[in-house]
mmCIF file of C-alpha atoms in Angstrom:
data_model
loop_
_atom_site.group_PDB
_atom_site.id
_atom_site.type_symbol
_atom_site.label_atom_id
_atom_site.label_comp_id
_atom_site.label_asym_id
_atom_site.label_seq_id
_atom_site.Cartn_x
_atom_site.Cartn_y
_atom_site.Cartn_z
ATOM 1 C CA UNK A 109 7.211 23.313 9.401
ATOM 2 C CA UNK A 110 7.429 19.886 10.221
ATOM 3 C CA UNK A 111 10.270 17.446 8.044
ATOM 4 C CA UNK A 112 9.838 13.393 8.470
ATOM 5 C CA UNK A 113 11.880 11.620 7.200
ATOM 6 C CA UNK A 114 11.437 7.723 7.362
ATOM 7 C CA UNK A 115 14.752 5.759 7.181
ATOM 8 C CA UNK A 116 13.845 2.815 9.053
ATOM 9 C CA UNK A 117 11.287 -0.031 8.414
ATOM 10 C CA UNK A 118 8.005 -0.596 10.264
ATOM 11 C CA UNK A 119 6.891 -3.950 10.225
ATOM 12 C CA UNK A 120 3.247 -4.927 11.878
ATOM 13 C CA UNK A 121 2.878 -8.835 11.486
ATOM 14 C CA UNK A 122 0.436 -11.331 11.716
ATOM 15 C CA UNK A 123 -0.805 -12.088 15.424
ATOM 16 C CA UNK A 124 0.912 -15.541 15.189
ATOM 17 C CA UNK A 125 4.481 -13.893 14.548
ATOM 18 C CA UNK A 126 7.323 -12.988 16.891
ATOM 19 C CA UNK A 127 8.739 -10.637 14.654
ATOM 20 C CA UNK A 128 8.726 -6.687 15.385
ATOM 21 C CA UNK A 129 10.623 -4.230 15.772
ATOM 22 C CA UNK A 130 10.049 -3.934 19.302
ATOM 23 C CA UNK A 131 6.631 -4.591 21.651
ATOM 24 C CA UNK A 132 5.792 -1.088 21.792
ATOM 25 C CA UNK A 133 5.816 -0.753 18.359
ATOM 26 C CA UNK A 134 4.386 -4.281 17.177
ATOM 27 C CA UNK A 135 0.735 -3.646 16.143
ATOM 28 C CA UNK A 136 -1.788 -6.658 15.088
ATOM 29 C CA UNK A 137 -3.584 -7.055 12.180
ATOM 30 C CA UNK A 138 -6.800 -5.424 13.777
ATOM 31 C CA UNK A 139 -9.724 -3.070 11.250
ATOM 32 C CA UNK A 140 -7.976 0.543 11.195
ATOM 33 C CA UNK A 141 -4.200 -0.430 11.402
ATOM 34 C CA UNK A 142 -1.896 2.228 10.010
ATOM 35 C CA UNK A 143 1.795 2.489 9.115
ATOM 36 C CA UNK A 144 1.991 6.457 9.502
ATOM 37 C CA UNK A 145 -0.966 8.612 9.821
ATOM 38 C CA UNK A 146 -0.552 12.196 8.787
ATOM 39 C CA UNK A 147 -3.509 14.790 10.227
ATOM 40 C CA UNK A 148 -4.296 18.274 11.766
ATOM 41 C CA UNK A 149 -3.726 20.375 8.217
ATOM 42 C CA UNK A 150 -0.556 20.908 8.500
ATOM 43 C CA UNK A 151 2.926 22.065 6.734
ATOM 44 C CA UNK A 152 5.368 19.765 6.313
ATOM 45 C CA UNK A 153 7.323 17.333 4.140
ATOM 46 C CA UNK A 154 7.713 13.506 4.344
ATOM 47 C CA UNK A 155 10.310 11.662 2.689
ATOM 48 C CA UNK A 156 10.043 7.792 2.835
ATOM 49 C CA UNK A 157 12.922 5.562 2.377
ATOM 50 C CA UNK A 158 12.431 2.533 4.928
ATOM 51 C CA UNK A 159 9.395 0.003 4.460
ATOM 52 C CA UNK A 160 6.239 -0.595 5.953
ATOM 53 C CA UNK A 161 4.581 -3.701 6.480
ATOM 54 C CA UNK A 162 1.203 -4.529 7.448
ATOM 55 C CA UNK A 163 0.393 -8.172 7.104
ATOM 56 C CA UNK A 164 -1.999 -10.913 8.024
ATOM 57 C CA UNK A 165 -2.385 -14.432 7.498
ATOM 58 C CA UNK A 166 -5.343 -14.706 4.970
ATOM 59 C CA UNK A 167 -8.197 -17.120 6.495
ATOM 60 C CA UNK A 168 -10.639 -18.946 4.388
ATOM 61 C CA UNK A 169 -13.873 -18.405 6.303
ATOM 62 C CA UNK A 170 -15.617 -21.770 4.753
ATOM 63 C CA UNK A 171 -12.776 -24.280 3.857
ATOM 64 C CA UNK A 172 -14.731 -26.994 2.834
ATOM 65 C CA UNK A 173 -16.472 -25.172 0.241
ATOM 66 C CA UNK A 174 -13.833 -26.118 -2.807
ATOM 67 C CA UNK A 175 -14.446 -23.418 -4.187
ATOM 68 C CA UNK A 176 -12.479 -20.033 -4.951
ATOM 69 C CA UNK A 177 -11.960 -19.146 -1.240
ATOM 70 C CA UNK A 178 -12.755 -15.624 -0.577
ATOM 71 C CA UNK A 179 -10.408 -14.174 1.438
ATOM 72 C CA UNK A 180 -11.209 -12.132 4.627
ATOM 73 C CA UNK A 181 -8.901 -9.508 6.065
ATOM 74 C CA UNK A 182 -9.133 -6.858 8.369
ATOM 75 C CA UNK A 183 -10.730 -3.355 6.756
ATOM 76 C CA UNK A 184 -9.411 -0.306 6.626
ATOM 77 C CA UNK A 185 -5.534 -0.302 6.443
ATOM 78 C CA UNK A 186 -2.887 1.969 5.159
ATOM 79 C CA UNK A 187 0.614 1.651 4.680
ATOM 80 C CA UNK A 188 0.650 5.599 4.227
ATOM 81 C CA UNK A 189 -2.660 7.566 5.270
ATOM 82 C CA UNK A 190 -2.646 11.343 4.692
ATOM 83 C CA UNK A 191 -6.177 12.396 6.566
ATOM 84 C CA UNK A 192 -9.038 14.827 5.101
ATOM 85 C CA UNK A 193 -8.034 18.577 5.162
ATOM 86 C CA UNK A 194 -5.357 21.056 3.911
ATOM 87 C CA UNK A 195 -1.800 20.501 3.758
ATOM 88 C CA UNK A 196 1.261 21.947 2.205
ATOM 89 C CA UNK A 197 4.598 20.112 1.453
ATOM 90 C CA UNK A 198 5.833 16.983 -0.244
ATOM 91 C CA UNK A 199 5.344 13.236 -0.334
ATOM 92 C CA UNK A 200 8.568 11.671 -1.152
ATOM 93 C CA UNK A 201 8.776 7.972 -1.612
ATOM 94 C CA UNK A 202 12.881 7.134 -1.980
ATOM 95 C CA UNK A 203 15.986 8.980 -1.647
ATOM 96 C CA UNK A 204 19.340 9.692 -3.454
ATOM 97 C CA UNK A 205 22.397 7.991 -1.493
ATOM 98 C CA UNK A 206 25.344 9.439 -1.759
ATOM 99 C CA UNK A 207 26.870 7.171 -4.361
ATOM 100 C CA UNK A 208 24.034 8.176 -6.643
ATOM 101 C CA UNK A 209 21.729 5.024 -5.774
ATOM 102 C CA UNK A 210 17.992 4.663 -5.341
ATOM 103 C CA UNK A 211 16.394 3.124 -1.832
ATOM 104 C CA UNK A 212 13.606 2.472 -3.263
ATOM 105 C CA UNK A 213 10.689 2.094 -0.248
ATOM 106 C CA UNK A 214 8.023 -1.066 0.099
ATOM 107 C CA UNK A 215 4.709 -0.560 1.650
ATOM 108 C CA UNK A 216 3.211 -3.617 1.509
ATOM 109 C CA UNK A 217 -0.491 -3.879 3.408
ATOM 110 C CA UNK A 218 -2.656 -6.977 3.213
ATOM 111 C CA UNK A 219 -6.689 -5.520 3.940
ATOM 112 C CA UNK A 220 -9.806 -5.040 2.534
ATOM 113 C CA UNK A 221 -11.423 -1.769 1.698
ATOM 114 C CA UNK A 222 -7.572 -0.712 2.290
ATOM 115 C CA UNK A 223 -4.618 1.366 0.657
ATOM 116 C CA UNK A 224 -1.009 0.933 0.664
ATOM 117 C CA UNK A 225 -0.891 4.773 0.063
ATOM 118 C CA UNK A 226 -3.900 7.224 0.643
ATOM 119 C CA UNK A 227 -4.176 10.817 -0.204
ATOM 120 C CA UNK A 228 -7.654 11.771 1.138
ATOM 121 C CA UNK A 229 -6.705 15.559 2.155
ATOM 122 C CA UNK A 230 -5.802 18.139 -0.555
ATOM 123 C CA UNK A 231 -1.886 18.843 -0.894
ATOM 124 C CA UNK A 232 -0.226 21.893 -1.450
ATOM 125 C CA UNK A 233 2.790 20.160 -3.147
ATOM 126 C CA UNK A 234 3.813 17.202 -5.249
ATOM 127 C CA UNK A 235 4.221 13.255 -4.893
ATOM 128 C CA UNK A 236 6.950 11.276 -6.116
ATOM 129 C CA UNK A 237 7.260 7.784 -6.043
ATOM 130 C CA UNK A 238 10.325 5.188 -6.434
ATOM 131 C CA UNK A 239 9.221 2.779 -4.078
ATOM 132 C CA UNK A 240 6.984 -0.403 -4.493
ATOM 133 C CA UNK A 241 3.216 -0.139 -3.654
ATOM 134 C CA UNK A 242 1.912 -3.813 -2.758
ATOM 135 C CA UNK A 243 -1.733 -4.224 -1.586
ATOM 136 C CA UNK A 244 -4.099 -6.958 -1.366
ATOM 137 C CA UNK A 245 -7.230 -7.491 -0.327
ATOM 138 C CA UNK A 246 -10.987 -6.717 -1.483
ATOM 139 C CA UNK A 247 -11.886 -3.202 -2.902
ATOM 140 C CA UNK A 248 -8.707 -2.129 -2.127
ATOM 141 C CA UNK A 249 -6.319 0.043 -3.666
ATOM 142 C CA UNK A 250 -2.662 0.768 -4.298
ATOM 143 C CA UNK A 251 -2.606 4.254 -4.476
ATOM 144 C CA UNK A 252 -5.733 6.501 -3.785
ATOM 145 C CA UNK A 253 -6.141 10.132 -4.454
ATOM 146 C CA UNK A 254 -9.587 11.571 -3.592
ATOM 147 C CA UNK A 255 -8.589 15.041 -2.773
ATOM 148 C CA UNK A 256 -6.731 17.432 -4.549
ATOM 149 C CA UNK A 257 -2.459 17.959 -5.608
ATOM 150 C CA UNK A 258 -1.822 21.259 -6.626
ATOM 151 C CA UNK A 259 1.765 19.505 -8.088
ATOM 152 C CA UNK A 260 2.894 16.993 -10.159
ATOM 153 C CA UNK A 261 2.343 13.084 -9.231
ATOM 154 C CA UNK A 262 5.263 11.217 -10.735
ATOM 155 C CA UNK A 263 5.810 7.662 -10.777
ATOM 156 C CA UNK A 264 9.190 7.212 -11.643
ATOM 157 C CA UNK A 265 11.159 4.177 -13.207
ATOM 158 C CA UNK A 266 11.670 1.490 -11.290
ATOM 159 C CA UNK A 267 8.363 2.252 -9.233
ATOM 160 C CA UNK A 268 5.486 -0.392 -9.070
ATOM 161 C CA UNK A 269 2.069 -0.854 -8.420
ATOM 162 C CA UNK A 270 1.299 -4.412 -7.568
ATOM 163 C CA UNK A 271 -2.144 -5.468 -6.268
ATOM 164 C CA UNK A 272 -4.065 -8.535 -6.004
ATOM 165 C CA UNK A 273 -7.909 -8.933 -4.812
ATOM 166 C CA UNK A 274 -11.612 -8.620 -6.218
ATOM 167 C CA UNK A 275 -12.907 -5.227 -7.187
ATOM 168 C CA UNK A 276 -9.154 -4.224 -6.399
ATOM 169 C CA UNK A 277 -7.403 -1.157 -8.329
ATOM 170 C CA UNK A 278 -3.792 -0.065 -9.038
ATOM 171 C CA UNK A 279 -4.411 3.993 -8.977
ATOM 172 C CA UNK A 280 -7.335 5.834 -8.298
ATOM 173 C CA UNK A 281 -7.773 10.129 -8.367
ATOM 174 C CA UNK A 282 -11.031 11.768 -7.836
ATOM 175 C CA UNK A 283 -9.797 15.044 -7.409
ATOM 176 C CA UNK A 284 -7.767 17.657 -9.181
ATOM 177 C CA UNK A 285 -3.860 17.027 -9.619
ATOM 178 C CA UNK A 286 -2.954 21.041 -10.784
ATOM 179 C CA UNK A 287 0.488 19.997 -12.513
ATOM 180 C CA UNK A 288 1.525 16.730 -14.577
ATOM 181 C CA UNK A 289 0.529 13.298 -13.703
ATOM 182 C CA UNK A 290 3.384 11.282 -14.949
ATOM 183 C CA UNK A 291 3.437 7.212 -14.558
ATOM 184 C CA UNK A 292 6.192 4.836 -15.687
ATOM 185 C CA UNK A 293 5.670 2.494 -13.416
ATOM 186 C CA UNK A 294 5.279 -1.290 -13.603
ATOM 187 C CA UNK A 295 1.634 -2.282 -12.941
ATOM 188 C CA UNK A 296 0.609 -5.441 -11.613
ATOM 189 C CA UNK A 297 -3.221 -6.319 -10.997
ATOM 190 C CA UNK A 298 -4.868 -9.460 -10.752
ATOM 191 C CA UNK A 299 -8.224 -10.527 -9.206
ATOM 192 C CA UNK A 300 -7.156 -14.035 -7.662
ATOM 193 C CA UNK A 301 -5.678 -14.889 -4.494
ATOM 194 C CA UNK A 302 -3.507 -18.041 -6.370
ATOM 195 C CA UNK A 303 -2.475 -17.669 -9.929
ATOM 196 C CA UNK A 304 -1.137 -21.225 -9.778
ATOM 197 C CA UNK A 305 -2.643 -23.780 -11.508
ATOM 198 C CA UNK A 306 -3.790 -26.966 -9.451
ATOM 199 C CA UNK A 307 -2.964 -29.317 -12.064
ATOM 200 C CA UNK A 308 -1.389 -29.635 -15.170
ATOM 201 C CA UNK A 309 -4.101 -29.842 -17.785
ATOM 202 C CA UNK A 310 -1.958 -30.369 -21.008
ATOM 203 C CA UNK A 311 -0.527 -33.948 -19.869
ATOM 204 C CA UNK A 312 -4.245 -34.769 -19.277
ATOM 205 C CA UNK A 313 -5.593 -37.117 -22.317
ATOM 206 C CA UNK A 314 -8.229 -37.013 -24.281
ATOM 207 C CA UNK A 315 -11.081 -39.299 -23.289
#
């Protein structure tokens, strides 16, 4: 059996930023990038309590077109990535500290066609969640079951689900989950890249 557990945080920046953990470690924002990559069909059991952080610096490919820019990132990015085929053991995201508190994880991953969290194999075993799923990006997703959990998938309090992005979506399953899905999560989705308002229309007067 193989146990990971994550107490750390992982932190891939922008290409611009001096910030990583160390150079080995520091990945750019290229098509692919992944926080941890789980594969071979394998037994094991992951328990999450750091962050990861995939980001990039959104560019506006025609900025003198006033309108809505469309955002381009890199494609194909996960904050968590669990490959095709057949595992067994548990996705933990959080931990219990000894004084009874929650760490509550981030994975935060800005990419199109991307995931914060994907579960593409079937699991033998459950997922639980306390951390904070952030994604954004086009046709992305925060977190993404195709294949199959023969366990329960709980979202617990204090859990959230925050994307932003066209065509993007908070939860997706296309398989079978064999036990209880369970969600009390807060959910955040919203299509635009800038909720703010240029201007403020009600101080504008009536012509």
């Amino acid at each position: 059996d193989n146990d990971v557990i994550m107490n750390g945080s992982i932190l891939f920046p922008d290409e611009t930023s001096d910030t990583s953990i160390d150079e080995a470690n520091r990945r750019t924002p290229q098509d692919g990038s992944t926080g941890v990559f789980v594969t071979g069909d394998v037994t094991f059991s992951y328990t999450q309590s750091g962050s990861i952080i995939l980001e990039q610096e959104a560019i506006d490919p025609d900025p003198d077109d006033f309108a809505e820019p469309v955002i381009d990132f890199a494609d194909n990015r996960y904050g968590f990535h669990l490959d095709t085929g057949d595992y067994v053991g548990n996705i933990t995201f959080g931990t219990i500290t000894e004084d009874g508190a929650t760490n509550r994880p981030v994975i935060t991953v800005r990419g199109d066609n991307s995931a914060a969290v994907a579960i593409d194999g079937n699991l033998d075993g459950n997922i639980i969640s306390d951390g904070a799923f952030n994604i954004g990006g086009q046709n992305s997703t925060g977190l993404r079951l195709p294949g199959n959990v023969s366990g329960d998938v709980n979202l617990r309090s204090g859990s959230s689900l925050n994307v932003i992005g066209q065509n993007t979506t908070a939860f997706s399953s296309a398989g079978m989950i064999g036990g209880s899905f369970r969600s009390v999560a807060n959910v955040d989705v919203t299509a635009f890249q800038d909720t703010t308002p240029d201007a403020d229309l009600s101080s504008t007067e009536d012509v």
